[in-house]
Amino acid sequence: MRNYKLQKKHLQKRYLQRRNLFILATTLLITTASCDSNIAFNTTRADYSTANTISANLTQLQTGGSIVRVPNISLVPQVLKDAKDIRVALDNSKSTVPVAKNSDGSLTFSVGSGLKIDSDGNFNAIFIVDDQKSYFITVKTGSLLKLGNPAIIVTPSTGTVIKGGKVKLSANIANDAKSKYIFNWFYNGSTGQVPISGTSDNIDWTPPNIGNYTISFNIIDRATGATSSYTSPTALIFVTDSNNIISVSESTILRGKQTTLTANIPNVDQTKYQYTWSVGTSTQAPFSTISGNSQSVDWTPNNSGSYYIKIDALNKNTNQISTYTSTDPIVFVTENENIITTDPSLGNIVRGNSIKLTANTPIDAPDGSYSWSYAASLQAPFLPIPGSGKTIEWTPSQAGSYFIKTDIVDKASNKVSTFISPKAIVFINESDNIFKTDPLVANIKRGKYVDITANIPGAVGKDFQYNWTYSTTGQPNTFQPLKNIIYDVKSSTIKWRPDVEGSFYIKVDAVNVTDQSVLSFSSTTPIVFVNESTPLFKTDPPSGKILQDSNIDLTIDLDYAQGSTFAWSYGSSQSGPWTSIGGSDINMITWDKKNVKGGYTPTGIFIPGHEGKAAGTFFVKVDVTDKSLKDSSYISTFISKSPILFVERQDSTNSSTSFGQPSTTNLSPYPSLTQ
């Protein structure tokens, strides 16, 4: 009994020593607010001889607290690798949380929202292995790399770009560490973080839209898989359009007048910048410098034209230069109203007629020195006008109101002078009488012809070729070629047989064979109306009801020329599948397929039987190849709007056709199937 009491006292003393040792160790931990379970420790030895560290990722939960993930179990102490059960203590209570060993080789456990992490992203924990051994370990959740200030370097340094412009993003870290890590970049989008292409420490990026963007990146250790992330606390990238970067006091001015240009780079102290201004007639052309280097400069253009503006903003503190070029012309320099005159003087003509343009410039140059062009606005691109003289004749192909520009080359100096009308001076109107149809009100039945004529102004007596198209909406890029038409390519009249119902716009492109100029005309409203007010298909008997062995006549009521062919078929729906009835060279066919019983011919030859018409309710389809059409291979397809054939099954014994018995001289071993 005495030995038992001594042994018990010894065990109690040993337990108190281990408990005190545990409490001493856990006093080094930072208090947390929640744990998942309460289990008394049953440790036999505490291993605190080595200050182990492991790297982990910390993911915050919306419900509070976080998940700690050790991404690679191969990097933890061997005893944790071999453990069957691992628990973690985060404070000096008896509470622990379980550690999950996941199939991907990672370890995860949860921590409460009250867990405090030091400035380096570290916290301490005791890992209890198989309820026997405990290990004091520092968990590192901070950045894998030490980032400089700023953590992300942006080029241009202002962070401001015009939409469509490119920025460079660089992680501010030591060069010797970069190759060890993968960088995944993100920007804040409407749906959260959006990936940016590239996995290096510096990338080029073109922001998708106007707006302000914060930037973040994840760092992944190539060797261990450990990750950390950084997000800019404020927006780093500012995307705007050129009108917000560069403002103009007057965008449209006469040559020799003055306008003021002002730089408005957002989110910077303008006083710290020095500006270099330049102008160009395109983004690819050389830019000419404007005098002045302040935020606002005055400019007096010497030539007409549409001008892009560029500024180079020099940060006087860092000597970094940010360049901004307007994405469109923003200054338009014109001449006085009589610099270019028209004949007729008001510039009003009907499309298809010609107008004379004359340059009244102070430059006296030979005819070959002039280049002409037109545009619907000063912002729109100018399109070339044929001709190179001081006076030219132009036949516009599209209706509209147009500015006119002429460029004159001084052959001695090779200098180009540009002159632009200060307002639209040519006005092209549509003619209400371009298209004529026969019948006059072209409300026709599907399958019937309609005549369409294009009365193009100025085309009489000239060599034109005509291309015809149609559309159900009249919108550009919706017109399709007219296939089922009869016409001569040099005739302004066609015969069209529509094969579908609807209301149709018509367009004709008239090509002048001599100079290859094109006049295009589209009807402003639908001018051909196709319907099926009376049935296109007829049957005899009219009801379309027959037995399998009965005959039925099918007729399609359409216009066609001699030499046309008709392929007839039937199907259980308007989309098929289709089974052939037969062919004809007129718009009618008799469907006379019968039930046939198999048997022997009088000479002893066996003929298999077959069923005649299929029983059921059917649509009818006709494919018409009309040799009179311009495209003689074009097939017009017509399908009945509803079923028109109703075939009822009948007993095969009532079949009207069969083969007889074999002859008495037939030596075949096979019996007659008609017996």
XYZ file of N, CA and C in Angstrom, residues 537-540 552-558 560 564-568 581-591 622 624:
90
model
N -50.335 25.455 -103.058
C -50.472 24.063 -103.500
C -51.953 23.688 -103.630
N -52.251 22.870 -104.642
C -53.597 22.345 -104.823
C -53.510 20.834 -104.989
N -54.573 20.125 -104.554
C -54.634 18.672 -104.706
C -55.937 18.291 -105.407
N -55.901 17.135 -106.064
C -57.109 16.568 -106.672
C -57.116 15.080 -106.326
N -53.320 10.634 -106.568
C -53.634 12.022 -106.238
C -52.797 12.933 -107.107
N -53.398 14.015 -107.624
C -52.679 15.007 -108.433
C -52.256 16.168 -107.540
N -50.992 16.576 -107.685
C -50.446 17.702 -106.931
C -50.064 18.809 -107.906
N -50.455 20.057 -107.594
C -50.162 21.203 -108.460
C -49.618 22.335 -107.607
N -48.608 23.051 -108.121
C -48.098 24.251 -107.460
C -48.358 25.443 -108.368
N -48.969 26.496 -107.815
C -49.398 27.661 -108.599
C -48.306 28.718 -108.575
N -47.348 28.621 -109.514
C -46.283 29.628 -109.595
C -45.933 29.914 -111.038
N -43.333 30.107 -114.057
C -42.086 29.440 -114.420
C -41.948 29.458 -115.929
N -38.110 24.366 -117.165
C -37.934 24.224 -115.726
C -38.207 22.781 -115.311
N -37.635 22.369 -114.213
C -37.876 21.033 -113.672
C -38.350 21.150 -112.236
N -39.185 20.150 -111.824
C -39.794 20.166 -110.500
C -39.484 18.838 -109.804
N -38.922 18.915 -108.614
C -38.657 17.718 -107.810
C -39.600 17.739 -106.618
N -40.474 16.698 -106.529
C -41.530 16.656 -105.521
C -41.150 15.671 -104.411
N -41.304 11.880 -104.133
C -42.508 11.460 -104.864
C -42.156 11.213 -106.319
N -41.332 12.113 -106.885
C -40.930 11.989 -108.276
C -40.628 13.346 -108.866
N -40.350 13.396 -110.157
C -40.020 14.633 -110.831
C -40.952 14.892 -111.997
N -41.010 16.169 -112.421
C -41.842 16.540 -113.564
C -41.237 17.762 -114.232
N -41.677 18.014 -115.490
C -41.216 19.210 -116.193
C -42.329 20.240 -116.315
N -43.420 20.009 -115.629
C -44.480 21.006 -115.489
C -44.798 21.134 -114.001
N -45.692 22.065 -113.672
C -45.969 22.352 -112.270
C -47.011 21.413 -111.662
N -47.096 20.157 -112.195
C -48.046 19.180 -111.684
C -47.429 17.799 -111.738
N -47.866 16.925 -110.815
C -47.421 15.533 -110.824
C -48.553 14.675 -110.273
N -48.647 13.435 -110.760
C -49.599 12.459 -110.216
C -48.827 11.463 -109.365
N -49.251 11.357 -108.107
C -48.607 10.393 -107.204
C -49.423 9.101 -107.276
N -41.522 21.255 -103.004
C -41.143 21.256 -104.416
C -39.866 22.069 -104.574
N -37.635 23.760 -107.370
C -37.799 24.182 -108.766
C -36.457 24.680 -109.297
